[in-house]
Tab-separated table of C-alpha atoms (C1' of nucleotides) in Angstrom:
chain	number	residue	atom	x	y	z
P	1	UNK	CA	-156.040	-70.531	153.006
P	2	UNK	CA	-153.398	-68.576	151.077
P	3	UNK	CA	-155.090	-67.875	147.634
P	4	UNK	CA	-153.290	-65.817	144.780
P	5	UNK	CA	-153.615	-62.385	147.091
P	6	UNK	CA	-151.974	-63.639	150.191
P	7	UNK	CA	-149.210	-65.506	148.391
P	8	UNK	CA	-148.570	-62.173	146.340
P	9	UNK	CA	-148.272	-60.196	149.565
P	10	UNK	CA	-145.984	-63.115	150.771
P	11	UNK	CA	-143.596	-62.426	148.416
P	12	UNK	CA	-143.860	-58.942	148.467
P	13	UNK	CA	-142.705	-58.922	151.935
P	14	UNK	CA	-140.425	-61.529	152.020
P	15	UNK	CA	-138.436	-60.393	148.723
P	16	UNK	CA	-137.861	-57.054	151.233
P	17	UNK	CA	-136.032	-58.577	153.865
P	18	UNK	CA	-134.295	-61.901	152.574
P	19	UNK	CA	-133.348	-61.254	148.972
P	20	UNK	CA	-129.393	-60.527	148.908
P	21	UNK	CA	-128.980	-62.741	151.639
P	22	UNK	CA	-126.566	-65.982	151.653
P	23	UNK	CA	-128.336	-69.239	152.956
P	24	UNK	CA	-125.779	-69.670	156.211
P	25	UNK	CA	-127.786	-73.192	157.297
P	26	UNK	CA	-130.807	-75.270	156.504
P	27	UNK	CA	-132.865	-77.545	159.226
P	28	UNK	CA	-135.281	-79.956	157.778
P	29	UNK	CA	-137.776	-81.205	160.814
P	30	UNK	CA	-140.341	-82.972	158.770
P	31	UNK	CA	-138.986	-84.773	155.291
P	32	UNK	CA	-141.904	-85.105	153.571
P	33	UNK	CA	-142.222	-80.971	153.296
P	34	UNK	CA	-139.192	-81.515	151.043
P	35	UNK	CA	-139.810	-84.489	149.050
P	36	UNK	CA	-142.189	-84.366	146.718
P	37	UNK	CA	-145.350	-83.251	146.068
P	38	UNK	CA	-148.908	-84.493	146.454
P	39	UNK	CA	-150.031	-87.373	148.773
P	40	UNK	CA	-147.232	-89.990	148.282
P	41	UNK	CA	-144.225	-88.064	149.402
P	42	UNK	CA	-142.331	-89.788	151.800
P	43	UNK	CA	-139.586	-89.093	155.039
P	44	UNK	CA	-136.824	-89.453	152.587
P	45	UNK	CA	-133.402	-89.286	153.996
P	46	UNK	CA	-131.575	-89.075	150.735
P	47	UNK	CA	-133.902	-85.968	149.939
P	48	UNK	CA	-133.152	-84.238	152.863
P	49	UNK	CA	-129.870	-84.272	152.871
P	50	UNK	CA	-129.549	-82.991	149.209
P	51	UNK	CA	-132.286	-80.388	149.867
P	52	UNK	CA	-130.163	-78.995	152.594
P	53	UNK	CA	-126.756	-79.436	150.622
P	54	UNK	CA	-128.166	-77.761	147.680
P	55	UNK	CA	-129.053	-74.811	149.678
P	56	UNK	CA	-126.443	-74.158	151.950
P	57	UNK	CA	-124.458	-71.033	151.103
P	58	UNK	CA	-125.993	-70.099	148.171
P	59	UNK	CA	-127.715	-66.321	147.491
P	60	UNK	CA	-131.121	-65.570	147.730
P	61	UNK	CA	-131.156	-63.455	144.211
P	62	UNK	CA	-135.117	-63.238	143.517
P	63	UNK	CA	-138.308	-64.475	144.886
P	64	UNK	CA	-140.937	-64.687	141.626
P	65	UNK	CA	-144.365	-66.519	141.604
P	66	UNK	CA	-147.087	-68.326	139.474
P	67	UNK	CA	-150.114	-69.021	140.308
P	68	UNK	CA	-150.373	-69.644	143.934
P	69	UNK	CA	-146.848	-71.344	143.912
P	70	UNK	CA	-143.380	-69.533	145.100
P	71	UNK	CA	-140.333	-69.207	143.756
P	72	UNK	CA	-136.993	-68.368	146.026
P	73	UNK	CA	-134.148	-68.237	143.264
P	74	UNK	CA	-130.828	-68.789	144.210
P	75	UNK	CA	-127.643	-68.485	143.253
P	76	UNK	CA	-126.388	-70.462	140.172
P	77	UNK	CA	-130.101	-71.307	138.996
P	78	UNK	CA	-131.241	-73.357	141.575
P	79	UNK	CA	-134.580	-72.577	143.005
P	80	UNK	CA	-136.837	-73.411	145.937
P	81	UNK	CA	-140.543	-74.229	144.923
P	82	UNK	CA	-143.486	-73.269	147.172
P	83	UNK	CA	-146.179	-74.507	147.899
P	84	UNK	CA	-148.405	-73.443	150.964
P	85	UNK	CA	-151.751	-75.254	150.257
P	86	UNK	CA	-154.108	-74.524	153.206
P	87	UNK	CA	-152.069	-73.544	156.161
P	88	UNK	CA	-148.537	-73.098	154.995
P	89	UNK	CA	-146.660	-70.501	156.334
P	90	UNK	CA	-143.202	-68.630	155.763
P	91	UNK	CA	-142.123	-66.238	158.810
P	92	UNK	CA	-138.929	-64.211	158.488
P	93	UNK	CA	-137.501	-62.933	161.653
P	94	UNK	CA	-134.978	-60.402	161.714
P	95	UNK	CA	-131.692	-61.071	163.785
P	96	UNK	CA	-130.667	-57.391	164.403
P	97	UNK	CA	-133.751	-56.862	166.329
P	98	UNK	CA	-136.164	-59.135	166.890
P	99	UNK	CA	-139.557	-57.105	167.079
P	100	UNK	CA	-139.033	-55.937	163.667
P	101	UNK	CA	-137.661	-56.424	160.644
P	102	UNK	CA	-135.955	-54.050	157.802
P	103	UNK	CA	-138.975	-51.898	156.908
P	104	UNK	CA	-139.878	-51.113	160.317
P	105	UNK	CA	-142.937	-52.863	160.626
P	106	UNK	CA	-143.495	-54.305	163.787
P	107	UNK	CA	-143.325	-58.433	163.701
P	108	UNK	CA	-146.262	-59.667	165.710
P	109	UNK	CA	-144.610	-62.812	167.311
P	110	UNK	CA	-144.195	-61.710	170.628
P	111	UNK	CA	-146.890	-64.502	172.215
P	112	UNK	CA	-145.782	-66.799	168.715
P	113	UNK	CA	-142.418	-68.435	169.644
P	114	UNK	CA	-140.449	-69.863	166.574
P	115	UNK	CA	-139.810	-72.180	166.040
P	116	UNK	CA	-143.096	-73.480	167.348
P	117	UNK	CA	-144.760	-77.386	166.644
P	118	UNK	CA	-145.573	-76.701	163.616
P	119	UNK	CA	-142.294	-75.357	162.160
P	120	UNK	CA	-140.828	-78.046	159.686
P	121	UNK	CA	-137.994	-76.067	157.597
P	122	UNK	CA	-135.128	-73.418	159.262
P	123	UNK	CA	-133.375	-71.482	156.750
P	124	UNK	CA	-130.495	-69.786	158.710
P	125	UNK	CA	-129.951	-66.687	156.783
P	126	UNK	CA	-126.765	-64.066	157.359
P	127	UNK	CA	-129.542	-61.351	159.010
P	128	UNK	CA	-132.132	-63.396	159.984
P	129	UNK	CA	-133.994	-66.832	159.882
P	130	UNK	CA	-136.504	-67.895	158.027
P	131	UNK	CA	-139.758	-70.438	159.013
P	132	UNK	CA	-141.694	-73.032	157.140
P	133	UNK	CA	-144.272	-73.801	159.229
P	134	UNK	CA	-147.598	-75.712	158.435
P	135	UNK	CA	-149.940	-77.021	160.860
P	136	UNK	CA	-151.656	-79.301	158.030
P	137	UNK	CA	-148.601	-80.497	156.303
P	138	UNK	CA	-149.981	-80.161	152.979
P	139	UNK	CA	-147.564	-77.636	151.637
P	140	UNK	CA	-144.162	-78.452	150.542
P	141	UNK	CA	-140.918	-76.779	149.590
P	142	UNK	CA	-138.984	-78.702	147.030
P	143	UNK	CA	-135.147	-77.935	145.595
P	144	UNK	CA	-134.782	-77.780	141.455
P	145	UNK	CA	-130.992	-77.171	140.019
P	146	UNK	CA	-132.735	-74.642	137.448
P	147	UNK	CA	-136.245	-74.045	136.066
P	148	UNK	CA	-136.018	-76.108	133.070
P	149	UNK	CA	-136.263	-79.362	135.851
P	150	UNK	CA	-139.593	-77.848	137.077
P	151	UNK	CA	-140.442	-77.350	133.687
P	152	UNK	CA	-139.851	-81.279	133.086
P	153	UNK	CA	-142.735	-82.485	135.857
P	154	UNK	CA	-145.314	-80.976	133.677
P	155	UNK	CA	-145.905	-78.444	136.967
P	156	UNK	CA	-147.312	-75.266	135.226
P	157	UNK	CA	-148.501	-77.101	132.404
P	158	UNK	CA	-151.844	-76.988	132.895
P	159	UNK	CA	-151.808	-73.181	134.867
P	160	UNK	CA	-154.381	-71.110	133.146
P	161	UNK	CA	-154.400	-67.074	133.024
P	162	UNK	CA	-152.544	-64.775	135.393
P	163	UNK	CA	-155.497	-62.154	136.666
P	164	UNK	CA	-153.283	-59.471	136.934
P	165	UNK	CA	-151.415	-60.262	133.398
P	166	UNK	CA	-151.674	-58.762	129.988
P	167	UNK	CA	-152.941	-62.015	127.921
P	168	UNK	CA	-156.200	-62.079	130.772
P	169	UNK	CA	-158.585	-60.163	128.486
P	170	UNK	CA	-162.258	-60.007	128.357
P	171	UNK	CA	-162.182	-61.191	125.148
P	172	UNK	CA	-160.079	-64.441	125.789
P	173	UNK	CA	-162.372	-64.881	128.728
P	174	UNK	CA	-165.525	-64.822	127.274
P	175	UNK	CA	-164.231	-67.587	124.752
P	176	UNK	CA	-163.205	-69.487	127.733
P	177	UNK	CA	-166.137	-69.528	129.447
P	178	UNK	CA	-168.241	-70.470	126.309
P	179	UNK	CA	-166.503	-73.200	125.591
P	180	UNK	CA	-166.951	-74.537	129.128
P	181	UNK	CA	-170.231	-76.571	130.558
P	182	UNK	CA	-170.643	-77.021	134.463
P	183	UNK	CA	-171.098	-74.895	137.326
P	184	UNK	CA	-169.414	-71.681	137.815
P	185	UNK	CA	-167.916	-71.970	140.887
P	186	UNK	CA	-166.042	-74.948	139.662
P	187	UNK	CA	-164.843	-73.064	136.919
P	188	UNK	CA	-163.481	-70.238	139.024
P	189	UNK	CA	-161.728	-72.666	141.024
P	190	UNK	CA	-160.087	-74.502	138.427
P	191	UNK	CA	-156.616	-73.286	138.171
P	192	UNK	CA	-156.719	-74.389	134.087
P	193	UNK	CA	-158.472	-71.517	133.506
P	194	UNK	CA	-157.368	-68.529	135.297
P	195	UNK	CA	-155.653	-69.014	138.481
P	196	UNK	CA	-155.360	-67.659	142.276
P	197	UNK	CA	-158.601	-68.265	143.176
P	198	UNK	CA	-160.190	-70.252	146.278
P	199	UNK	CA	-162.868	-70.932	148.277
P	200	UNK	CA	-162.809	-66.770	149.692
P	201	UNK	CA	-162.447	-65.001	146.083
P	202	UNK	CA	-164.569	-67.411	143.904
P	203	UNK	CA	-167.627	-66.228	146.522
P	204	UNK	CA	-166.405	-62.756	146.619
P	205	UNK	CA	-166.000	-62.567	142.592
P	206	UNK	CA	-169.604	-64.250	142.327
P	207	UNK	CA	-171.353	-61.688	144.835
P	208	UNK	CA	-169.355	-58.820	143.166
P	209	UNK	CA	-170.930	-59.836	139.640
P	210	UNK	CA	-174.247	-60.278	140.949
P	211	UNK	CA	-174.071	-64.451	139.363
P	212	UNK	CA	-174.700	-67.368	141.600
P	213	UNK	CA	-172.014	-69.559	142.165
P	214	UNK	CA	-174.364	-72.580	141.129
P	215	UNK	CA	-175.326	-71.218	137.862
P	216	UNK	CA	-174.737	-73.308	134.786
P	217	UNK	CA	-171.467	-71.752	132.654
P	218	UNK	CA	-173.364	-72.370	129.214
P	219	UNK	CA	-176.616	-69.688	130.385
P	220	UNK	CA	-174.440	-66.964	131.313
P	221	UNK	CA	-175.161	-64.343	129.266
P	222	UNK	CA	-171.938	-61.936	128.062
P	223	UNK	CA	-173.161	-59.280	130.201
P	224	UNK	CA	-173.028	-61.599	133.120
P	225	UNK	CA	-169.243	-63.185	132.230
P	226	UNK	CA	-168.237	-59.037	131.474
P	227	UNK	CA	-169.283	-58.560	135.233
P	228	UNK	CA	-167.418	-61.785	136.852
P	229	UNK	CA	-164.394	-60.612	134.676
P	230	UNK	CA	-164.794	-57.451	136.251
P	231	UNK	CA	-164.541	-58.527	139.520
P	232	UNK	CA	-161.791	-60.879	139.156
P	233	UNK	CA	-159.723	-58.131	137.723
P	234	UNK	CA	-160.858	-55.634	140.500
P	235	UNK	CA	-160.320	-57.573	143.558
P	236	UNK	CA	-157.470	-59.717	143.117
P	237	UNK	CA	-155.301	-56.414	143.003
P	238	UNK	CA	-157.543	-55.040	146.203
P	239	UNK	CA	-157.142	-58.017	147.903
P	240	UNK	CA	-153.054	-57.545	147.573
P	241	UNK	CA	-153.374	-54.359	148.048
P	242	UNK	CA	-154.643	-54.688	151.284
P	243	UNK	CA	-151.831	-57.466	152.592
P	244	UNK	CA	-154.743	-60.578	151.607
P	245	UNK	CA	-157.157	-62.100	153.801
P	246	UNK	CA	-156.948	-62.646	157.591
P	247	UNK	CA	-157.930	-66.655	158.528
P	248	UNK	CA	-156.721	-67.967	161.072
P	249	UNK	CA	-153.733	-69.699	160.056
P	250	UNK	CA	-152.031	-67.229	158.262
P	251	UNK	CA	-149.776	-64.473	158.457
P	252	UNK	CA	-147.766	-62.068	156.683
P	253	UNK	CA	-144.513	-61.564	155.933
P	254	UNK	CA	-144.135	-59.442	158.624
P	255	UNK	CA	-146.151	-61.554	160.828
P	256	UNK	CA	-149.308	-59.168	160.486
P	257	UNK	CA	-152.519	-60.429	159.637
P	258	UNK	CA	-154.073	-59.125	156.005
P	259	UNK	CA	-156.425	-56.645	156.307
P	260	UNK	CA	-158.552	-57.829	153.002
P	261	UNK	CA	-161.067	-59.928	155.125
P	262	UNK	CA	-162.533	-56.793	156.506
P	263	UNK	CA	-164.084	-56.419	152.715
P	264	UNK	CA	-165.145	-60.198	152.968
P	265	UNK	CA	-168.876	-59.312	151.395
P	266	UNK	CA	-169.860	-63.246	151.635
P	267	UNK	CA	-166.801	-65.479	152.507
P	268	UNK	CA	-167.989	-66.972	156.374
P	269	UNK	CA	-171.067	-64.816	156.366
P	270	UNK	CA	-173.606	-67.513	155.717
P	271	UNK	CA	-176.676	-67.207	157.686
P	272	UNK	CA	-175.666	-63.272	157.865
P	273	UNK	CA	-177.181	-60.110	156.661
P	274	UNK	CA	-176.232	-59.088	153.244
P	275	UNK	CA	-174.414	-56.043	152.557
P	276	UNK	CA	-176.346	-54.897	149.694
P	277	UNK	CA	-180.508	-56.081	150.587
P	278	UNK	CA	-180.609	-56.855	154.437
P	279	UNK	CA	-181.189	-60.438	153.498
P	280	UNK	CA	-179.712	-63.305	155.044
P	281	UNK	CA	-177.184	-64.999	153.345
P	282	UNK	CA	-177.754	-68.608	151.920
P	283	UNK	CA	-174.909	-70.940	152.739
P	284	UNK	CA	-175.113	-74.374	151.116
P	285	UNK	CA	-172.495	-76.954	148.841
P	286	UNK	CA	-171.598	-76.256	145.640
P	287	UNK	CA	-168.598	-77.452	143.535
P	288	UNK	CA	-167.938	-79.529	147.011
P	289	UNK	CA	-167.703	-76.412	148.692
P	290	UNK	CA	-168.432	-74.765	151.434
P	291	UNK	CA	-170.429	-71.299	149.689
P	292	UNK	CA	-172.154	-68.548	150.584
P	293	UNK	CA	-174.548	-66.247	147.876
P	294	UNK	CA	-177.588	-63.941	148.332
P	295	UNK	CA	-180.371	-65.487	146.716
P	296	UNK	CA	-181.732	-62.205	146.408
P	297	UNK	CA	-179.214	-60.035	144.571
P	298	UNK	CA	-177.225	-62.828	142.490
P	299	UNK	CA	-179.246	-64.049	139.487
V	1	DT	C1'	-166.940	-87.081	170.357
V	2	DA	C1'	-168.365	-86.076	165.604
V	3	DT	C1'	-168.040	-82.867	162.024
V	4	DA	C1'	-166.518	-79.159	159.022
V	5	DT	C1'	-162.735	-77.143	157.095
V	6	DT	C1'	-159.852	-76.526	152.321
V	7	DG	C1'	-155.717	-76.599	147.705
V	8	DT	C1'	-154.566	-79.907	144.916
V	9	DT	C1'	-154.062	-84.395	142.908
V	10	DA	C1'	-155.577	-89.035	141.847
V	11	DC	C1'	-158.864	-91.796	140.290
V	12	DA	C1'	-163.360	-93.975	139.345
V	13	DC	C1'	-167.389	-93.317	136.731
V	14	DC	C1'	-170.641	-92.025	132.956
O	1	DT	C1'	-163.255	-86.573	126.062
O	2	DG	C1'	-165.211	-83.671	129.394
O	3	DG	C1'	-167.508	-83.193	133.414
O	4	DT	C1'	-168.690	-84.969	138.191
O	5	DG	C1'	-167.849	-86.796	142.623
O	6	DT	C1'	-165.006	-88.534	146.214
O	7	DA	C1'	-160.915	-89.828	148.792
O	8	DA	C1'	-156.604	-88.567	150.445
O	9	DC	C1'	-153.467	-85.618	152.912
O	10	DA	C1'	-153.704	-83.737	158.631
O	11	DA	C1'	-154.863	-81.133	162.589
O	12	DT	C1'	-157.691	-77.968	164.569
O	13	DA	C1'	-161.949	-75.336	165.954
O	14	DT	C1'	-166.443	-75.823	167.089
DNA sequence: TATATTGTTACACC
DNA sequence: TGGTGTAACAATAT
């Protein structure tokens, strides 16, 4: 589940190897990866055929991001939007030598052939080639002709904070979160307010701050908002830092797995010990969510 | 074989 | 309006 961490670290790595490099071919195996977004997108022909026409021969000059969404911006303003929702990947794979890439980290596909089943775009690149693969299909990587047309479908209207940005101040938090009513954890997920988090960093931010993830926004008290503002702005960067989480379905550029989920305090520890009191952890629903919290240590 | 999983949107409801 | 809950998307692990 590629939250705000692993994306970062996705670009990171990827904006190494590919940017500077022309787009030689484009393979679309799936349509509706490149058609639209949300749960109405179609196998459209017409689509296709532009996405890959659009594409074809043009520079890779950047690769920015917001929120948990991708840009790869090409040559003469067009851009490639990404999205990987749950189990979207992107795998570059060096042509000069094909157990590494520039960088000289080791690519762990040896016993991963590409493409594989679940490989639905092939960017042919001059050095190298490029995978969208995504074994739930939820993900998508659509062509604009500039920003301004991304800009026109309302799609980072309603994006809320950058962690790691300037404007994310305790301050403009705290106002946030007293304006709000509901639980916490639905808060933390909602991407209006401040985004990049999911189901792994809402729990981790929560057990970091010492709050429950079912408590009520309107009885936190500022102490207890200072601390979950704390967190967020102390493990986000960690969690890059440290390549993102491992799950199963995702890798980094490089094909390595993140290294974050070794510091995974709660995230798929329910019925564990906890780190901090010995006490087992309490997994239960909450925001429609799978969660895990001591009921010992957060208040 | 049934169930849990999860980012985001759409939509119904109060 | 704001907040809540659920379905949908799809395939896999358990």
């Amino acid at each position: 589940m590629p939250e705000l961490p692993e994306v970062e670290s996705l670009r990171r790595g990827l904006e190494e190897f590919v940017v500077g490099q022309r787009v030689r071919n484009v393979e679309v195996l799936l349509g509706k990866i490149v058609s639209g977004r949300g749960t109405k997108r179609t196998n459209d022909e017409s689509k296709v055929k532009n996405f890959c026409a659009k594409i074809s021969g043009k520079k890779i000059l950047s690769i920015t991001r917001r929120a948990k969404n991708m840009m790869i911006n090409l040559e003469r303003g067009g851009m490639l939007l990404v999205h990987l929702k749950m189990t979207g990947q992107l795998v570059y794979k060096s042509n000069k030598d094909n157990s590494t890439v520039s960088g000289g980290h080791p690519i762990q596909l040896s016993d991963n052939k590409l493409p594989n089943k679940h490989t639905y775009i092939i960017f042919t690149l001059e050095d190298g080639v490029l995978y969208y693969n995504d074994v739930r299909q939820f993900g998508y990587v659509l062509y604009f002709d500039s920003i301004e047309e991304i800009n026109k479908l309302g799609h980072f209207d309603d994006l809320g904070w950058e962690p790691l940005d300037e404007g994310f101040t305790l301050a403009a938090f705290t106002e946030k979160m007293k304006s709000k009513k509901g639980i916490l954890k639905k808060l933390l997920l909602d991407q209006k307010v401040v985004v990049g988090l999911g189901n792994i960093y809402a729990d981790e931010v929560c057990y970091e701050a010492g709050v429950r993830p079912d408590r009520k926004v309107e009885t936190l008290s500022k102490k207890e908002i200072q601390k979950l503002y704390n967190s967020i702005i102390r493990i986000i960067p960690r969690a890059i830092e440290l390549g993102g989480s491992s799950v199963a379905d995702y890798l980094l550029a490089d094909g390595s797995r993140g290294n974050y989920a070794h510091e995974h305090k709660v995230y798929k520890r329910g019925g564990k010990k906890c780190f901090k009191c010995g006490r087992e952890l309490n997994k239960s629903e909450v925001a429609g969510r799978t969660t895990v919290y001591c009921g010992f240590d957060q208040k």
